[in-house]
Coordinates of C-alpha atoms (C1' of nucleotides) in Angstrom, one line a residue:
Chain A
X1 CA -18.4 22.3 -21.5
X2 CA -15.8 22.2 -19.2
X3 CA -13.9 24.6 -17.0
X4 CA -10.2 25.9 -17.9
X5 CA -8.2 28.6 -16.5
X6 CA -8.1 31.8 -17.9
X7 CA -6.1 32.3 -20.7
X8 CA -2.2 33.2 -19.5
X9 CA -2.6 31.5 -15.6
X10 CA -0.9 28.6 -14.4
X11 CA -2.2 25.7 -12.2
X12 CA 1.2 25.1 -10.6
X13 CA 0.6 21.6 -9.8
X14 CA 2.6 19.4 -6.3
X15 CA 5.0 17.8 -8.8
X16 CA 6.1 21.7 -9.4
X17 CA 6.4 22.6 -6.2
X18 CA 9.7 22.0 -5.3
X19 CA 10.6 24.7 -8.0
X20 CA 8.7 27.4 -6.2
X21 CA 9.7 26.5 -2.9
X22 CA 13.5 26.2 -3.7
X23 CA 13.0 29.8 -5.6
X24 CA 10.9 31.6 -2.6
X25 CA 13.2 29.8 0.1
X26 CA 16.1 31.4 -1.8
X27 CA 14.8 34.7 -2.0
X28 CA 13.6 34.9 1.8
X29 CA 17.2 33.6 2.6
X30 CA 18.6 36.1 0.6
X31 CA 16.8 39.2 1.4
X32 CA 17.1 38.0 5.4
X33 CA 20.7 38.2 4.7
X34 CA 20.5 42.2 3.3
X35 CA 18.4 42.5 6.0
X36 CA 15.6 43.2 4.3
X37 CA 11.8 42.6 5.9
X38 CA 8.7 41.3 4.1
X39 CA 6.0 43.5 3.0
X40 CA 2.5 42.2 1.9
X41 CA 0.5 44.8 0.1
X42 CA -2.9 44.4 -1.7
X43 CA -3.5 42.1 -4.9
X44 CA -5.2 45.5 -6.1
X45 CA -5.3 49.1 -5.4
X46 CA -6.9 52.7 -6.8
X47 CA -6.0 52.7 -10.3
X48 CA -5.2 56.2 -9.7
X49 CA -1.7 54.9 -8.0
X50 CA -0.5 52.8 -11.2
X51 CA -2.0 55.6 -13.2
X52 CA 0.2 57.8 -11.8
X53 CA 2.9 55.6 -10.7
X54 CA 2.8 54.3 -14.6
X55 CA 2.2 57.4 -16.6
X56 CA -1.6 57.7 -18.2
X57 CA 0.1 57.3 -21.6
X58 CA 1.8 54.5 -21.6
X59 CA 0.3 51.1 -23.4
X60 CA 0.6 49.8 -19.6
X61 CA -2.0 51.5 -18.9
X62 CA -3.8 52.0 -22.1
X63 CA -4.0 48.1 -22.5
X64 CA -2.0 46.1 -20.3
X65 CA -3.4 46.6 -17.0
X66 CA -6.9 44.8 -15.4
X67 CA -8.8 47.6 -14.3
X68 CA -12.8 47.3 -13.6
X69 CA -15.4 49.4 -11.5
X70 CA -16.2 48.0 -8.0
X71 CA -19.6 47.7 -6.8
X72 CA -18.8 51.1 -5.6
X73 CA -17.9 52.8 -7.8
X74 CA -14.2 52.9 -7.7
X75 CA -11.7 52.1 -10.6
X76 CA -9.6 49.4 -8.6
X77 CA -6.2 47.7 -11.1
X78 CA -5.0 44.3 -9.8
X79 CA -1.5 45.4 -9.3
X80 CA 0.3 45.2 -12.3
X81 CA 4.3 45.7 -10.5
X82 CA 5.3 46.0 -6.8
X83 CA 7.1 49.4 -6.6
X84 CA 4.2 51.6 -6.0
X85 CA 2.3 49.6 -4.1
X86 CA 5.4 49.9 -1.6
X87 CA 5.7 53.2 -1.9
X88 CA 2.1 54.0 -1.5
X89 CA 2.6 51.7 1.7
X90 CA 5.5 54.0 3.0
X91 CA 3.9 57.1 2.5
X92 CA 0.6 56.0 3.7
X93 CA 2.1 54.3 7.0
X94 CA 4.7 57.2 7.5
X95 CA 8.0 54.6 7.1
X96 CA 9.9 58.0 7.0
X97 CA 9.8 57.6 10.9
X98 CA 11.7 54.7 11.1
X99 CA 15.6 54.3 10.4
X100 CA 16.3 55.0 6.9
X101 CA 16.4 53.0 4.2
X102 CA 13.3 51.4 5.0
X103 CA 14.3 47.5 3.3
X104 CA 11.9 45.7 2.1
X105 CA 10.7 42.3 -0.1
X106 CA 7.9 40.8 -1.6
X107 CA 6.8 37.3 -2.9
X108 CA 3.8 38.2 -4.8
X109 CA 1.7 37.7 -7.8
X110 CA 0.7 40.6 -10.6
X111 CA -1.1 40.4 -13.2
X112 CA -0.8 42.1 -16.6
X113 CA -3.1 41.5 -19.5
X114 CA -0.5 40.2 -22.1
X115 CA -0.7 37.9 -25.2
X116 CA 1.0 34.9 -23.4
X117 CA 4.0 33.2 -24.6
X118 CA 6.6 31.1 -22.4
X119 CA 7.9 33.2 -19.7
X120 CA 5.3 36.1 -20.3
X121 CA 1.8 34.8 -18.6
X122 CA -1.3 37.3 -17.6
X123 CA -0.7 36.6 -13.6
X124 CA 2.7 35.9 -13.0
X125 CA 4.9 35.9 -9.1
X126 CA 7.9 38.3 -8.5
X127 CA 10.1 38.3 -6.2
X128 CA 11.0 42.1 -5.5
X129 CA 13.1 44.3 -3.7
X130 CA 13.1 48.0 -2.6
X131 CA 15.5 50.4 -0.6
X132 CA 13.9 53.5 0.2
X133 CA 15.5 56.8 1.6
X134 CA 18.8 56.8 0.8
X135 CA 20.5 58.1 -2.2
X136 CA 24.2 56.6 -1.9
X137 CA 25.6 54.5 -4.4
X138 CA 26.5 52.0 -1.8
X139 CA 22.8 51.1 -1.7
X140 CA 22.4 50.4 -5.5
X141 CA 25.4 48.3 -5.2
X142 CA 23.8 46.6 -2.1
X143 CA 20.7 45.7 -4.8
X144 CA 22.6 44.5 -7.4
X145 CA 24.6 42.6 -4.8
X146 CA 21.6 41.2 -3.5
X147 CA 20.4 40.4 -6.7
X148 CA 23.4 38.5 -7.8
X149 CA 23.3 36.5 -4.4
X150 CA 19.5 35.2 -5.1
X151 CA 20.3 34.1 -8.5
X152 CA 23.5 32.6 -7.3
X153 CA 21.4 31.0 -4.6
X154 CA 19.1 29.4 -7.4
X155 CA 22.3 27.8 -8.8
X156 CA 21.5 29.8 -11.8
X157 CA 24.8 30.0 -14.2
X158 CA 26.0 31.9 -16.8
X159 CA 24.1 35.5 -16.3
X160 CA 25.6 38.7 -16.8
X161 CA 24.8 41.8 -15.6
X162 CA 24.0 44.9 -18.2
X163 CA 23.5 48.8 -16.3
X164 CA 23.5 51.8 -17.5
X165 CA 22.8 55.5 -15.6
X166 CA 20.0 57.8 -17.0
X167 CA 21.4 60.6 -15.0
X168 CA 19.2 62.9 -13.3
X169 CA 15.9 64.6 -14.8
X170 CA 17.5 67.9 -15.2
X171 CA 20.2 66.6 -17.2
X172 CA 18.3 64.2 -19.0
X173 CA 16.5 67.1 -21.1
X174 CA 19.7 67.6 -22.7
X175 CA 20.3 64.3 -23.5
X176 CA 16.8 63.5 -25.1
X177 CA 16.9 66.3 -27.1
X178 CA 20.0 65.3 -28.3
X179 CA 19.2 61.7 -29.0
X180 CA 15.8 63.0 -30.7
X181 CA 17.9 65.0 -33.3
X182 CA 20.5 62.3 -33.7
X183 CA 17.7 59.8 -34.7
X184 CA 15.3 62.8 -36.6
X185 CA 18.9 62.8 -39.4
X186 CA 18.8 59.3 -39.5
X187 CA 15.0 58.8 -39.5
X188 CA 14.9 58.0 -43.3
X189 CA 17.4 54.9 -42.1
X190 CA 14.3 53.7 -39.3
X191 CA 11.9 51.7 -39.9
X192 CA 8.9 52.6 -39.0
X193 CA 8.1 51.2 -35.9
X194 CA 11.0 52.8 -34.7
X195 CA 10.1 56.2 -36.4
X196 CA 6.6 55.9 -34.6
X197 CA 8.7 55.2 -31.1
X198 CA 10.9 58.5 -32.0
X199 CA 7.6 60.5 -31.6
X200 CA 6.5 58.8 -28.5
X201 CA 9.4 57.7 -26.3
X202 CA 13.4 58.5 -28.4
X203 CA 14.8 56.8 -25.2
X204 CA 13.1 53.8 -26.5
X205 CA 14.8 53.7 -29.7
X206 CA 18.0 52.9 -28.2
X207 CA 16.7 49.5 -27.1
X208 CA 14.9 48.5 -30.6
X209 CA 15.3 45.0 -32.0
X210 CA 15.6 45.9 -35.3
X211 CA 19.0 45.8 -37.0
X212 CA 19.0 48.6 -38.7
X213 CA 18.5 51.1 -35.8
X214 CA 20.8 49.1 -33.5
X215 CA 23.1 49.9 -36.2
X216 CA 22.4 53.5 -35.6
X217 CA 21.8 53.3 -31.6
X218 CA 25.9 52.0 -31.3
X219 CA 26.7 55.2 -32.6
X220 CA 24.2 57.4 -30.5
X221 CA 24.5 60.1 -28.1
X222 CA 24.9 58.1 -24.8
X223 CA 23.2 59.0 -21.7
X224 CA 26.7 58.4 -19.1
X225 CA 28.3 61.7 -21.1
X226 CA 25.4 63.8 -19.7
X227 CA 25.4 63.2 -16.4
X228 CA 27.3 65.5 -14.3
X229 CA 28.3 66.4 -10.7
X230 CA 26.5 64.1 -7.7
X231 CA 25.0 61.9 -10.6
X232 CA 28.6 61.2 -12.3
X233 CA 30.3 60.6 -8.7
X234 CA 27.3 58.4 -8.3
X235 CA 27.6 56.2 -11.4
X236 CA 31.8 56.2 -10.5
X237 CA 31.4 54.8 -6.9
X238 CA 29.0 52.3 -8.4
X239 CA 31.1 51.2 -10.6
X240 CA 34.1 51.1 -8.0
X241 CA 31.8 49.0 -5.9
X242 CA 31.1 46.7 -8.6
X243 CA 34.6 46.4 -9.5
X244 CA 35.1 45.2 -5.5
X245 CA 31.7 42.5 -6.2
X246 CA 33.9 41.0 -9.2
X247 CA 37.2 40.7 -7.2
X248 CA 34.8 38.8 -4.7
X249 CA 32.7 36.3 -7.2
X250 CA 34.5 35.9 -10.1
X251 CA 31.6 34.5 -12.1
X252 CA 30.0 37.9 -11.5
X253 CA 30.0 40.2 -14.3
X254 CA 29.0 43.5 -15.7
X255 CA 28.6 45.2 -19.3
X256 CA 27.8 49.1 -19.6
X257 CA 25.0 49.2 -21.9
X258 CA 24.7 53.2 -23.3
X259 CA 21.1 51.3 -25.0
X260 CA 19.7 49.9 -22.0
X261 CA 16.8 52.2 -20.8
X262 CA 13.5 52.7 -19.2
X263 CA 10.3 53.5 -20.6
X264 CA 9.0 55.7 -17.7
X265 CA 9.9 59.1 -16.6
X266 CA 10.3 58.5 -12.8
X267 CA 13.7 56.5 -13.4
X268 CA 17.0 58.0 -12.7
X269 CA 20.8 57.3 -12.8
X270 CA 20.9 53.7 -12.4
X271 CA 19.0 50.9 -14.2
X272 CA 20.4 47.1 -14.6
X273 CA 19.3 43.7 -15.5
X274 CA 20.3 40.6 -15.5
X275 CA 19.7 37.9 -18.0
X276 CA 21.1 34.7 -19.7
X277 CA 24.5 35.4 -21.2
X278 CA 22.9 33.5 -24.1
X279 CA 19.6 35.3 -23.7
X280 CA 16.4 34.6 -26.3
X281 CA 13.4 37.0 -26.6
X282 CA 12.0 36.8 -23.1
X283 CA 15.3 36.9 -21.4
X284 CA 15.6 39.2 -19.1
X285 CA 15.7 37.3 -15.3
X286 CA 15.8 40.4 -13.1
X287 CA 15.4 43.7 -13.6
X288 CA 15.5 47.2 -11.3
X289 CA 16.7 50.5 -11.5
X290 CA 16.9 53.7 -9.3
X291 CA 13.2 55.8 -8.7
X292 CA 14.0 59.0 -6.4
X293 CA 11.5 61.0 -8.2
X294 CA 8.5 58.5 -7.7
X295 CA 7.7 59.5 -4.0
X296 CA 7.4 62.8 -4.7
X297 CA 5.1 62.0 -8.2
X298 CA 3.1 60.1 -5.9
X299 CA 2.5 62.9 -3.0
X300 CA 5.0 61.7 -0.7
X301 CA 8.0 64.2 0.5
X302 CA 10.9 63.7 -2.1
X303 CA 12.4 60.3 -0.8
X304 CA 15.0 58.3 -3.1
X305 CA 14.3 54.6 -3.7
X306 CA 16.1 51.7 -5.2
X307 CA 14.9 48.3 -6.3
X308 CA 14.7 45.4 -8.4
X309 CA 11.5 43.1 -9.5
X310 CA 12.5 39.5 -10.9
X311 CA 10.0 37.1 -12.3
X312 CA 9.8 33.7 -10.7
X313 CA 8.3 31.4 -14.0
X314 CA 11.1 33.0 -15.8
X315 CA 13.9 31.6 -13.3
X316 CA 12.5 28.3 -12.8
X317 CA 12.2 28.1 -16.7
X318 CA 15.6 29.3 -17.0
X319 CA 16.4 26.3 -14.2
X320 CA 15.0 23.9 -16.2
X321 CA 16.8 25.0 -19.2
X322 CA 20.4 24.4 -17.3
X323 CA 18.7 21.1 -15.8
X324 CA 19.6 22.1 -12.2
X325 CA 18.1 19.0 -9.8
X326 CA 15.4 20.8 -7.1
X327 CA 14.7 17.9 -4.7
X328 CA 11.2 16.4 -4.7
X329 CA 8.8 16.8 -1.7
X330 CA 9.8 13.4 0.6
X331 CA 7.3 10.9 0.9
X332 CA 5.5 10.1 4.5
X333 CA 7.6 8.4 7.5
X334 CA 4.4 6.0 7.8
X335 CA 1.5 4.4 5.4
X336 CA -0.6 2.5 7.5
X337 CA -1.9 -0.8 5.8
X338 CA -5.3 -2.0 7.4
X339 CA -6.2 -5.7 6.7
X340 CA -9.6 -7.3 7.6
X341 CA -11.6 -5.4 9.6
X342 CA -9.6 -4.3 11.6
X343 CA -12.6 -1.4 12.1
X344 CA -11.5 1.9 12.9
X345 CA -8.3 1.0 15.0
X346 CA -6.1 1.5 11.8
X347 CA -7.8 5.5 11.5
X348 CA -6.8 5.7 15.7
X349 CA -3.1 4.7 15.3
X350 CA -2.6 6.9 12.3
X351 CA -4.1 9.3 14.4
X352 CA -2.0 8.4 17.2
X353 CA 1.4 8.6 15.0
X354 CA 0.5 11.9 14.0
X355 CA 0.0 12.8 16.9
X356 CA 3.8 12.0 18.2
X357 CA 5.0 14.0 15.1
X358 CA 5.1 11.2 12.8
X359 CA 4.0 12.2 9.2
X360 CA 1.2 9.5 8.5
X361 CA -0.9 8.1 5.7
X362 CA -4.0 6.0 6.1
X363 CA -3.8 3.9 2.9
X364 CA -7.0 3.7 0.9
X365 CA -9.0 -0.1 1.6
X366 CA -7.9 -2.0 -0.7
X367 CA -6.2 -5.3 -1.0
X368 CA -2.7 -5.9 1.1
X369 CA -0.7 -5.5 -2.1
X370 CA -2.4 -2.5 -3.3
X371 CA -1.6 -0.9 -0.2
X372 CA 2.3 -1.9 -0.3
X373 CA 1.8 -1.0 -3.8
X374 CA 0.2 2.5 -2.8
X375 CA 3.1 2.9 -0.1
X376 CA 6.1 2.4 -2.2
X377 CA 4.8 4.8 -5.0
X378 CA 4.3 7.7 -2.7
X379 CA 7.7 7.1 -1.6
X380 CA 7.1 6.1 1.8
X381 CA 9.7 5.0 4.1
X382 CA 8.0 2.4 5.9
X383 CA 4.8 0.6 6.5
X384 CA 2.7 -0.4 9.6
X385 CA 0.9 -3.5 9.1
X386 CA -2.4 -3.7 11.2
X387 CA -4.8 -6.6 10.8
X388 CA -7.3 -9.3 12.9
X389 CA -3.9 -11.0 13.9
X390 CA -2.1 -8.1 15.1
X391 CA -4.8 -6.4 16.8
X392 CA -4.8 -10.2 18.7
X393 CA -1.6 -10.0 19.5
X394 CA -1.1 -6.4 20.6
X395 CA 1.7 -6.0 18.0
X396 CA 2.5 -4.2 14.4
X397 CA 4.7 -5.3 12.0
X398 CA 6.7 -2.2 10.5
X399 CA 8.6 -2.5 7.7
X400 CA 11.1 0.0 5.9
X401 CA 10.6 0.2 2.8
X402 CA 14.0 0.9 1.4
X403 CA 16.3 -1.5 -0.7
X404 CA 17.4 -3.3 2.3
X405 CA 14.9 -3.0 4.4
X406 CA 13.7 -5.2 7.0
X407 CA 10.8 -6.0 9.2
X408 CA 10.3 -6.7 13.3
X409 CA 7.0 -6.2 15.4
X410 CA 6.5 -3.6 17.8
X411 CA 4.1 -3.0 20.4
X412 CA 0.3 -2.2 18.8
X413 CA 1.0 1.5 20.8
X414 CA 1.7 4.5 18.6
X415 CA 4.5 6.2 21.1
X416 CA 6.8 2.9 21.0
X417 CA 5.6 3.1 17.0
X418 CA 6.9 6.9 16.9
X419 CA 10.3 5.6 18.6
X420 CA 10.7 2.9 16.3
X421 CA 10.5 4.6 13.0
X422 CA 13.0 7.7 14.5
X423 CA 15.2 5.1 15.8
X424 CA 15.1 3.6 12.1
X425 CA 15.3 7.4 10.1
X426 CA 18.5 8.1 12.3
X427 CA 20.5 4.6 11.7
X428 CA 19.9 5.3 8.0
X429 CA 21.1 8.9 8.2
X430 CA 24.2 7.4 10.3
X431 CA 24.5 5.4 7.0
X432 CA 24.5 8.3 4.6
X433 CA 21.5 6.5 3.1
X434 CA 19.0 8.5 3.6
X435 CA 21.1 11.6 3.4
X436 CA 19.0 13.3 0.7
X437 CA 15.3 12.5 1.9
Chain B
rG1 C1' -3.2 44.7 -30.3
rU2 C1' -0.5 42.6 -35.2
rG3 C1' 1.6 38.4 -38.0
rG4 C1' 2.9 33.1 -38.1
rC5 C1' 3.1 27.8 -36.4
rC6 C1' 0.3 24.3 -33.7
rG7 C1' -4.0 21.5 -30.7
rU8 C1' -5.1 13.1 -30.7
rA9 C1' -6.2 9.6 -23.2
rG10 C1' -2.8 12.5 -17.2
rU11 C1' 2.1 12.9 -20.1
rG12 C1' 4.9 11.9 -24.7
rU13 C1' 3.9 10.2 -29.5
rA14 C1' 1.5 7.2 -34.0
rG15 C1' -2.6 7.3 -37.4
rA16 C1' -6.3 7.4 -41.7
rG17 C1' -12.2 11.1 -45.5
rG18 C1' -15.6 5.5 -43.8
rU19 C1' -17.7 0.3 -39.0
rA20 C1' -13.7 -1.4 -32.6
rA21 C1' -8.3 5.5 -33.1
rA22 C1' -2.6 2.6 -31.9
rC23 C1' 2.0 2.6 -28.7
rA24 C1' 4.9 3.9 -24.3
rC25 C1' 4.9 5.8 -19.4
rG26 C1' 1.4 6.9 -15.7
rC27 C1' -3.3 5.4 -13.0
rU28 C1' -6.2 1.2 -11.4
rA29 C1' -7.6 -4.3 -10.5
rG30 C1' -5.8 -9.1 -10.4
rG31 C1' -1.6 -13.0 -10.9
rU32 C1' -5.4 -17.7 -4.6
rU33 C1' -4.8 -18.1 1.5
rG34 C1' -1.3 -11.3 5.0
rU35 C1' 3.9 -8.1 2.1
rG36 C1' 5.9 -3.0 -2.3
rG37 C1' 9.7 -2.3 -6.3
rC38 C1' 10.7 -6.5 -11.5
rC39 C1' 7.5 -9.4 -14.6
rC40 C1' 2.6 -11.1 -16.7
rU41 C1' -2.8 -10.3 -17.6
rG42 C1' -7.2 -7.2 -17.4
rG43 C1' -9.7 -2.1 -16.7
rA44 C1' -10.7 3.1 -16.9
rG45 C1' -9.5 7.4 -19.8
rG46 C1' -9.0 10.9 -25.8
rC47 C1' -9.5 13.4 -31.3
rG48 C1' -9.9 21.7 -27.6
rA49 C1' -15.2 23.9 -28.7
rG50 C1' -18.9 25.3 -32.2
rG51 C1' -20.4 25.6 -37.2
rG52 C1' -19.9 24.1 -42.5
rU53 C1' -18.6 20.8 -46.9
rU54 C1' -19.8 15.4 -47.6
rC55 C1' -23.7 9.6 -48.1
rA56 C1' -19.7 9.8 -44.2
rA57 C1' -15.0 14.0 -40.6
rU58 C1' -11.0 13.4 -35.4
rU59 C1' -8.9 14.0 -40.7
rC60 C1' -11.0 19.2 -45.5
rC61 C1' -12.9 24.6 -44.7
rC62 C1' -14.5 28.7 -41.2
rU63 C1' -15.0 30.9 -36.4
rC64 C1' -13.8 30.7 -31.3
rC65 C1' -10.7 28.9 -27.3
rG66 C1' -5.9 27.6 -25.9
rG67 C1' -0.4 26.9 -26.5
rC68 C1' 4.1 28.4 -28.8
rC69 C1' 7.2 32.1 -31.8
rA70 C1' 8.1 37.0 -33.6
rC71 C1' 6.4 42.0 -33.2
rC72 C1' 4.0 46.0 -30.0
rC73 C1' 4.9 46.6 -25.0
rC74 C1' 7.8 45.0 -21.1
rA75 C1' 6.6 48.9 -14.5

RNA sequence: GUGGCCGUAGUGUAGAGGUAAACACGCUAGGUUGUGGCCCUGGAGGCGAGGGUUCAAUUCCCUCCGGCCACCCCA
């Protein structure tokens, strides 16, 4: 019987690599350029936190989170999101003592016990971003800036953005009551599932895939006309500010969705996404929203907070799908081909090259042309030829390896070796020919 | 969690109830004496797992596992 990974992981593989790196490099780029700093929090925490963080009612937690009993004792969740995980950080470490917002980022993986499908895995890597302590406008825009600029940065085309505001708690009461009698006239039009959803969460109604009540939902009480005072100037200046994004990129754009919503009560004002303008089931690239009540829920003194979480497999699938070109990992400078018995001096002068910064490969012992052969297929640019007559001599022969590429001797010593192969890397960047290795 | 489609070497595909499961790419070894890419010739490697029907199953049936799609949910 042999091994496999757990049902919904990934082995990401070398030959993916270049994805992940080009995504992470992005987002560390990006955030650097917010001026946002990394945060690492634990893979798992009290499930207490997520419990609380999540709402005990919710399916999340009823079924879709991996929670077990330590050897202690404890209930302990592998974190399932990155928002309270952060905020447990900054109440825990008292961030409140620091210049406000406290900006921060993660690269990290969660893990959610789904039924897997492409783009929906059991542990998957997000890239996230939070802004916490300050309730301006300016800083949601900042977000959905930033946001914009990392997919930008992935050379991801064609996404739109879609926001809406869920006002403020107070005024939400209104608004849900509302909605809830709005859809209790029309329930006999529902279906059921979404008659089921009325009972447990009428925001989520609004965002149901079934015809019928989208039908209904176009014509339903819409959250922007209950929000009032700061939470209307709010939602204005946003959209003033995201006016000002779209006069600056003109491939940005925006949609006011009155159905877009959130499942969970500690959400206020404003909530976005972005996804594929031609968008399938498991669109959705990027997604945040606006939490000032979740500091407080948590035990915290009432601090607003802003963020985003954004799925990594999703964007490199969503790469893939517009065939955007991430370069592959280069080969190395130097494989060193050993023939004879030559003994160990082949395993010294790699070592040697290495040691002057020279990225060096011993190749396996095998015949002359399975080495060249070995050389050229990890993309190598040259290779040092060491044998009985070499060793004689007091000499290598290095050849490049590229179309043209020729061969000389050079002193059996790896720091004129070293100065050779830079002196070759450099005349081939002065030709433009090795401009994309 | 519900419903559906699917599962043949590393990858992509072909195949038939019955002796050696095919092709391409990839990997590997050679094509004489110390030179890669192209070409030629070899080699390794597989019917997701378990059970059942049958004289015989990779092929039919069941269960499980896994992938994909839709739903539930989506922090």
């Amino acid at each position: 019987m042999n091994f496999k990974r757990p049902r919904g992981t990934a082995d990401i593989l070398p030959e993916d690599q270049p994805h992940w790196s080009h995504v992470y490099s992005a987002a560390r780029k990006v955030a650097q350029q917010f001026g946002y700093q990394r945060i690492d929090t634990p893979a798992f925490e009290d499930t207490s936190l997520f419990q609380r963080g999540v709402g005990d009612e919710t399916d999340i937690v009823q079924k879709e989170m991996y929670s077990f009993e330590d050897h202690g004792g404890d209930s302990i969740t592998l974190r399932p999101e990155g928002t309270a995980s952060v905020c447990r950080a900054y109440i825990e470490n008292g961030l409140h003592n620091g210049p406000q917002p406290v900006r921060v980022f993660y690269l990290a993986p969660m893990f959610r016990y789904e039924r897997p499908q492409a783009g929906r895995v059991r542990q998957h890597h997000q890239f996230g971003v939070e802004a916490i302590g300050d309730e301006s406008a300016e800083v949601d825009a900042e977000i959905i800036e930033l946001g914009w600029k990392y997919i930008a940065a992935l050379g991801i085309k064609n996404v739109t953005l879609r926001l809406n505001t869920l006002g403020d708690p107070e005024g939400r009461a209104d608004y849900i009551n509302d909605l809830d009698r709005y859809f209790t006239e029309h329930a006999d039009q529902l279906p059921v599932v979404d008659r089921n959803r009325l009972e447990r969460a009428p925001l989520r109604v609004l965002d149901s895939k079934a015809p019928e009540t989208q039908a209904l939902a176009d014509a339903a009480p819409k959250s922007v006309d209950y929000v009032g005072g700061e939470s209307k100037d709010h939602w204005e200046t946003l959209l003033g500010l995201l006016d000002n994004l779209k006069s600056i990129y003109p491939e940005f754009s925006y949609r006011i969705d009155h159905r877009l919503v959130r499942g969970l009560d500690y959400y206020n004002r404003t909530v976005f996404e972005y996804e594929p303008l031609d968008a399938g089931g498991q669109g959705t690239l990027l997604a945040g929203g606006r939490y000032d009540p979740l500091i407080g829920i948590l035990g915290g003194v009432d601090t607003p907070g802003i963020g985003f979480g954004s799925g990594i497999e999703r964007m490199i699938l969503e790469m893939k799908k517009q065939e955007l070109v991430v370069k592959g990992s280069n080969g190395p400078d130097v494989v060193v081909v050993a023939l004879g018995d030559v003994g160990t001096a082949a395993a010294r002068l790699a070592m040697g090259l290495r040691a002057s910064d020279i990225s060096t490969i011993l190749a396996p012992k095998r015949s002359m042309k399975a080495q060249m052969r070995y050389a050229n297929n990890l993309g190598a640019a040259n290779v040092v030829i060491l044998g009985d007559r070499e060793i004689e001599q007091g000499v290598v022969s290095i050849k490049s390896l590229a179309e043209d590429g020729g061969q000389s001797e050079v002193t059996l010593d790896a720091v004129s070796i070293a100065e050779h192969v830079r002196l070759n890397q450099t005349r081939c960047v002065g030709n433009g020919t090795a401009g994309d290795r």
